[in-house]
């Protein structure tokens, strides 16, 4: 075919090559990931965190990783009420407030946040957590430098919360972290913002080591080609609730079916422990109690670490001393073929500083979670867990989470 150039447009071959180049750029723009080293543990610290650099020049902030919420926020010198960091380590806003007219503001302006009256007002936020803690503040936008696994260094302007009023409820001391890294799939999350800029796929994964530490990644380049068990994310009827919920699942104890069936489960890295509703929790406690009869274990009601603890003839030094007395659990996801989530004793027990062993699956109804069931850090340990928002699925595979070769 003879294609003539009119002199006013792009020659066909040049245009064709241009399209190919755009296509390649589009593919490459999503063909990388971002990896972070994790520190922390389930006990005694109670959370896992990463360091995130913010600003120019960049300043590092330690943030609690939380797949149970969307918004990332840091303690903010505005001034700050309820902050645990000294002022010189708090974030200082510098005329970079996000206005109400910004589309991201609408993503966080849900109850209990009042809607904006004036589009030029600052965008306020309030986040409330399952443990009754909260953060109140204003949305800001600043440079967050991130190194992609392909070697590229990006300096993206991303929105996050400048938290100037924090509350922490509970008998444990407040975490020493500077804030929360929200990894949910709502529009306001750092993950979604990076995806909208074409830098990564909308995928996040973590590997929490049972001995402490681990790694976190954004994007899909670090997903294993095989060995991952997948189950679909349940779609919420509310556009405001964007949790990583899946199910239904039936519980097996020591390989045998139980009365606990049809559980819907939310995967939440911001929760130290796993929570079942009252009926499921009571059934589990009864199974364990009956199973350990005749073993050298008795209830340690004097240990305040967790609600249900046992002591042995002498103090336990580690989980290795006691796990042989307990049986494994399995959650079988009934809508997915062969989707089994293994929960060995190491993934539902802790050994406390008092030398007792305690059950790390708690009664969620008692603390106001209603019928919500949460898979927390204790049961996510030593697994690569992947939240794939592109394909609306959650996956997991046994893994060595101590490796740091990704960083």
PDB file of C-alpha atoms in Angstrom, residues 15-179:
ATOM      1  CA  UNK A  15       2.885   7.006  13.724  1.00  0.00           C
ATOM      2  CA  UNK A  16       2.975   3.206  13.880  1.00  0.00           C
ATOM      3  CA  UNK A  17       6.357   3.256  15.619  1.00  0.00           C
ATOM      4  CA  UNK A  18       5.026   5.945  17.949  1.00  0.00           C
ATOM      5  CA  UNK A  19       2.100   3.693  18.921  1.00  0.00           C
ATOM      6  CA  UNK A  20       4.480   0.806  19.529  1.00  0.00           C
ATOM      7  CA  UNK A  21       6.622   3.049  21.727  1.00  0.00           C
ATOM      8  CA  UNK A  22       3.575   4.207  23.693  1.00  0.00           C
ATOM      9  CA  UNK A  23       2.522   0.605  24.131  1.00  0.00           C
ATOM     10  CA  UNK A  24       5.981  -0.338  25.380  1.00  0.00           C
ATOM     11  CA  UNK A  25       6.030   2.618  27.778  1.00  0.00           C
ATOM     12  CA  UNK A  26       2.591   1.618  29.045  1.00  0.00           C
ATOM     13  CA  UNK A  27       3.772  -1.941  29.688  1.00  0.00           C
ATOM     14  CA  UNK A  28       7.029  -0.835  31.263  1.00  0.00           C
ATOM     15  CA  UNK A  29       5.323   1.733  33.458  1.00  0.00           C
ATOM     16  CA  UNK A  30       3.507  -1.093  35.242  1.00  0.00           C
ATOM     17  CA  UNK A  31       6.372  -3.581  35.004  1.00  0.00           C
ATOM     18  CA  UNK A  32       8.075  -2.822  38.270  1.00  0.00           C
ATOM     19  CA  UNK A  33       7.561  -3.107  41.985  1.00  0.00           C
ATOM     20  CA  UNK A  34       8.638  -1.316  45.146  1.00  0.00           C
ATOM     21  CA  UNK A  35      10.054  -3.308  48.057  1.00  0.00           C
ATOM     22  CA  UNK A  36      10.432  -2.353  51.717  1.00  0.00           C
ATOM     23  CA  UNK A  37      12.205  -4.004  54.623  1.00  0.00           C
ATOM     24  CA  UNK A  38       9.808  -4.713  57.507  1.00  0.00           C
ATOM     25  CA  UNK A  39      10.688  -4.650  61.192  1.00  0.00           C
ATOM     26  CA  UNK A  40       8.575  -5.629  64.175  1.00  0.00           C
ATOM     27  CA  UNK A  41       6.861  -8.694  65.630  1.00  0.00           C
ATOM     28  CA  UNK A  42       3.557  -9.929  67.041  1.00  0.00           C
ATOM     29  CA  UNK A  43       4.853 -10.200  70.603  1.00  0.00           C
ATOM     30  CA  UNK A  44       5.963  -8.243  72.528  1.00  0.00           C
ATOM     31  CA  UNK A  45       5.931  -5.270  70.112  1.00  0.00           C
ATOM     32  CA  UNK A  46       2.495  -5.902  68.599  1.00  0.00           C
ATOM     33  CA  UNK A  47       2.966  -4.485  65.093  1.00  0.00           C
ATOM     34  CA  UNK A  48       5.072  -4.576  61.914  1.00  0.00           C
ATOM     35  CA  UNK A  49       6.381  -1.387  60.306  1.00  0.00           C
ATOM     36  CA  UNK A  50       8.359   0.060  57.409  1.00  0.00           C
ATOM     37  CA  UNK A  51      10.273   3.296  56.930  1.00  0.00           C
ATOM     38  CA  UNK A  52       8.806   5.717  54.381  1.00  0.00           C
ATOM     39  CA  UNK A  53      10.726   8.819  53.291  1.00  0.00           C
ATOM     40  CA  UNK A  54       8.631  11.966  52.853  1.00  0.00           C
ATOM     41  CA  UNK A  55       9.502  15.469  51.648  1.00  0.00           C
ATOM     42  CA  UNK A  56      12.438  17.254  50.040  1.00  0.00           C
ATOM     43  CA  UNK A  57      14.919  16.804  51.586  1.00  0.00           C
ATOM     44  CA  UNK A  58      13.426  13.422  52.522  1.00  0.00           C
ATOM     45  CA  UNK A  59      12.809  12.515  56.157  1.00  0.00           C
ATOM     46  CA  UNK A  60      12.141   8.908  57.220  1.00  0.00           C
ATOM     47  CA  UNK A  61       8.980   8.007  59.137  1.00  0.00           C
ATOM     48  CA  UNK A  62       8.308   4.613  60.697  1.00  0.00           C
ATOM     49  CA  UNK A  63       4.767   3.546  59.742  1.00  0.00           C
ATOM     50  CA  UNK A  64       2.640   0.642  60.977  1.00  0.00           C
ATOM     51  CA  UNK A  65       1.606  -1.406  57.902  1.00  0.00           C
ATOM     52  CA  UNK A  66      -2.178  -1.786  57.784  1.00  0.00           C
ATOM     53  CA  UNK A  67      -4.131  -3.623  55.073  1.00  0.00           C
ATOM     54  CA  UNK A  68      -7.284  -2.907  57.092  1.00  0.00           C
ATOM     55  CA  UNK A  69      -7.376   0.823  56.251  1.00  0.00           C
ATOM     56  CA  UNK A  70      -6.744   3.066  53.247  1.00  0.00           C
ATOM     57  CA  UNK A  71      -5.335   6.330  54.488  1.00  0.00           C
ATOM     58  CA  UNK A  72      -1.650   6.783  55.258  1.00  0.00           C
ATOM     59  CA  UNK A  73      -0.992   9.371  57.956  1.00  0.00           C
ATOM     60  CA  UNK A  74       1.928  10.664  60.011  1.00  0.00           C
ATOM     61  CA  UNK A  75       2.073  12.519  63.305  1.00  0.00           C
ATOM     62  CA  UNK A  76       2.019  16.182  62.443  1.00  0.00           C
ATOM     63  CA  UNK A  77       3.339  19.312  64.139  1.00  0.00           C
ATOM     64  CA  UNK A  78       0.248  21.462  63.633  1.00  0.00           C
ATOM     65  CA  UNK A  79       0.645  21.406  66.741  1.00  0.00           C
ATOM     66  CA  UNK A  80      -0.108  17.837  67.820  1.00  0.00           C
ATOM     67  CA  UNK A  81      -2.312  16.361  70.524  1.00  0.00           C
ATOM     68  CA  UNK A  82      -1.759  12.755  71.565  1.00  0.00           C
ATOM     69  CA  UNK A  83       1.442  12.383  69.554  1.00  0.00           C
ATOM     70  CA  UNK A  84       4.127  10.013  70.815  1.00  0.00           C
ATOM     71  CA  UNK A  85       7.002  11.499  68.810  1.00  0.00           C
ATOM     72  CA  UNK A  86       8.977  14.590  69.846  1.00  0.00           C
ATOM     73  CA  UNK A  87       8.200  17.681  67.745  1.00  0.00           C
ATOM     74  CA  UNK A  88      11.449  17.532  65.786  1.00  0.00           C
ATOM     75  CA  UNK A  89      10.448  14.085  64.448  1.00  0.00           C
ATOM     76  CA  UNK A  90       6.890  15.061  63.511  1.00  0.00           C
ATOM     77  CA  UNK A  91       5.922  16.057  59.972  1.00  0.00           C
ATOM     78  CA  UNK A  92       5.651  19.818  59.413  1.00  0.00           C
ATOM     79  CA  UNK A  93       3.109  20.985  56.819  1.00  0.00           C
ATOM     80  CA  UNK A  94       4.299  23.803  54.565  1.00  0.00           C
ATOM     81  CA  UNK A  95       1.336  25.235  52.706  1.00  0.00           C
ATOM     82  CA  UNK A  96       0.729  21.900  50.975  1.00  0.00           C
ATOM     83  CA  UNK A  97      -2.811  21.255  52.198  1.00  0.00           C
ATOM     84  CA  UNK A  98      -5.179  19.361  49.908  1.00  0.00           C
ATOM     85  CA  UNK A  99      -8.397  21.297  49.205  1.00  0.00           C
ATOM     86  CA  UNK A 100     -11.914  19.924  49.453  1.00  0.00           C
ATOM     87  CA  UNK A 101     -12.366  20.232  45.693  1.00  0.00           C
ATOM     88  CA  UNK A 102      -9.638  17.612  45.163  1.00  0.00           C
ATOM     89  CA  UNK A 103     -11.079  14.232  44.044  1.00  0.00           C
ATOM     90  CA  UNK A 104      -9.036  12.423  46.710  1.00  0.00           C
ATOM     91  CA  UNK A 105     -10.823  14.416  49.384  1.00  0.00           C
ATOM     92  CA  UNK A 106     -14.143  12.879  48.343  1.00  0.00           C
ATOM     93  CA  UNK A 107     -12.573   9.438  48.840  1.00  0.00           C
ATOM     94  CA  UNK A 108     -12.080  10.104  52.553  1.00  0.00           C
ATOM     95  CA  UNK A 109     -15.102  12.325  53.191  1.00  0.00           C
ATOM     96  CA  UNK A 110     -17.268   9.535  54.526  1.00  0.00           C
ATOM     97  CA  UNK A 111     -18.830   9.164  57.967  1.00  0.00           C
ATOM     98  CA  UNK A 112     -17.703  10.311  60.484  1.00  0.00           C
ATOM     99  CA  UNK A 113     -16.011  12.979  58.334  1.00  0.00           C
ATOM    100  CA  UNK A 114     -18.413  15.861  57.587  1.00  0.00           C
ATOM    101  CA  UNK A 115     -18.727  16.844  53.920  1.00  0.00           C
ATOM    102  CA  UNK A 116     -16.985  19.988  52.729  1.00  0.00           C
ATOM    103  CA  UNK A 117     -19.007  23.196  52.761  1.00  0.00           C
ATOM    104  CA  UNK A 118     -16.509  25.301  50.807  1.00  0.00           C
ATOM    105  CA  UNK A 119     -14.551  23.603  47.980  1.00  0.00           C
ATOM    106  CA  UNK A 120     -11.503  25.727  48.830  1.00  0.00           C
ATOM    107  CA  UNK A 121     -11.434  24.635  52.455  1.00  0.00           C
ATOM    108  CA  UNK A 122      -8.786  22.235  53.700  1.00  0.00           C
ATOM    109  CA  UNK A 123      -9.661  18.550  53.455  1.00  0.00           C
ATOM    110  CA  UNK A 124     -10.142  17.170  56.960  1.00  0.00           C
ATOM    111  CA  UNK A 125     -10.118  13.482  57.812  1.00  0.00           C
ATOM    112  CA  UNK A 126     -10.857  11.215  60.750  1.00  0.00           C
ATOM    113  CA  UNK A 127      -9.875   7.547  60.889  1.00  0.00           C
ATOM    114  CA  UNK A 128     -11.242   5.214  63.555  1.00  0.00           C
ATOM    115  CA  UNK A 129      -9.743   1.764  64.087  1.00  0.00           C
ATOM    116  CA  UNK A 130     -11.170  -1.488  65.433  1.00  0.00           C
ATOM    117  CA  UNK A 131      -9.154  -1.106  68.657  1.00  0.00           C
ATOM    118  CA  UNK A 132     -10.949   2.237  69.286  1.00  0.00           C
ATOM    119  CA  UNK A 133      -7.830   4.243  68.438  1.00  0.00           C
ATOM    120  CA  UNK A 134      -8.198   7.159  66.031  1.00  0.00           C
ATOM    121  CA  UNK A 135      -6.415   9.890  64.097  1.00  0.00           C
ATOM    122  CA  UNK A 136      -7.801  13.314  63.230  1.00  0.00           C
ATOM    123  CA  UNK A 137      -6.059  15.649  60.823  1.00  0.00           C
ATOM    124  CA  UNK A 138      -5.870  17.240  57.418  1.00  0.00           C
ATOM    125  CA  UNK A 139      -4.906  15.854  54.017  1.00  0.00           C
ATOM    126  CA  UNK A 140      -1.600  17.115  52.573  1.00  0.00           C
ATOM    127  CA  UNK A 141       0.411  16.322  49.463  1.00  0.00           C
ATOM    128  CA  UNK A 142       4.194  16.009  49.355  1.00  0.00           C
ATOM    129  CA  UNK A 143       7.030  14.301  47.514  1.00  0.00           C
ATOM    130  CA  UNK A 144       7.567  10.657  48.463  1.00  0.00           C
ATOM    131  CA  UNK A 145      10.749   9.290  46.839  1.00  0.00           C
ATOM    132  CA  UNK A 146      10.552   5.571  46.048  1.00  0.00           C
ATOM    133  CA  UNK A 147      13.018   3.229  44.380  1.00  0.00           C
ATOM    134  CA  UNK A 148      11.494   0.771  41.918  1.00  0.00           C
ATOM    135  CA  UNK A 149      12.918  -2.725  41.589  1.00  0.00           C
ATOM    136  CA  UNK A 150      13.989  -1.861  38.014  1.00  0.00           C
ATOM    137  CA  UNK A 151      16.380   0.694  39.521  1.00  0.00           C
ATOM    138  CA  UNK A 152      14.338   3.812  38.735  1.00  0.00           C
ATOM    139  CA  UNK A 153      13.945   6.420  41.475  1.00  0.00           C
ATOM    140  CA  UNK A 154      10.552   8.157  41.431  1.00  0.00           C
ATOM    141  CA  UNK A 155       9.613  11.383  43.193  1.00  0.00           C
ATOM    142  CA  UNK A 156       5.815  11.263  43.204  1.00  0.00           C
ATOM    143  CA  UNK A 157       3.547  13.858  44.770  1.00  0.00           C
ATOM    144  CA  UNK A 158       1.249  11.765  46.935  1.00  0.00           C
ATOM    145  CA  UNK A 159      -1.533  12.644  49.369  1.00  0.00           C
ATOM    146  CA  UNK A 160      -1.524  11.475  52.994  1.00  0.00           C
ATOM    147  CA  UNK A 161      -2.849  12.535  56.361  1.00  0.00           C
ATOM    148  CA  UNK A 162      -1.193  15.087  58.611  1.00  0.00           C
ATOM    149  CA  UNK A 163      -2.475  13.789  61.952  1.00  0.00           C
ATOM    150  CA  UNK A 164      -2.643  16.408  64.698  1.00  0.00           C
ATOM    151  CA  UNK A 165      -4.962  14.635  67.165  1.00  0.00           C
ATOM    152  CA  UNK A 166      -4.350  10.958  68.006  1.00  0.00           C
ATOM    153  CA  UNK A 167      -6.035   8.711  70.560  1.00  0.00           C
ATOM    154  CA  UNK A 168      -4.731   5.326  71.663  1.00  0.00           C
ATOM    155  CA  UNK A 169      -6.915   2.982  73.676  1.00  0.00           C
ATOM    156  CA  UNK A 170      -5.816  -0.211  75.392  1.00  0.00           C
ATOM    157  CA  UNK A 171      -3.616  -1.528  78.152  1.00  0.00           C
ATOM    158  CA  UNK A 172      -0.559  -1.719  75.908  1.00  0.00           C
ATOM    159  CA  UNK A 173       1.628   1.366  75.503  1.00  0.00           C
ATOM    160  CA  UNK A 174       1.033   3.286  72.245  1.00  0.00           C
ATOM    161  CA  UNK A 175       3.228   2.142  69.353  1.00  0.00           C
ATOM    162  CA  UNK A 176       6.397   4.128  68.771  1.00  0.00           C
ATOM    163  CA  UNK A 177       5.641   4.376  65.037  1.00  0.00           C
ATOM    164  CA  UNK A 178       5.112   7.807  63.480  1.00  0.00           C
ATOM    165  CA  UNK A 179       1.810   6.795  61.912  1.00  0.00           C
TER     166      UNK A 179
END
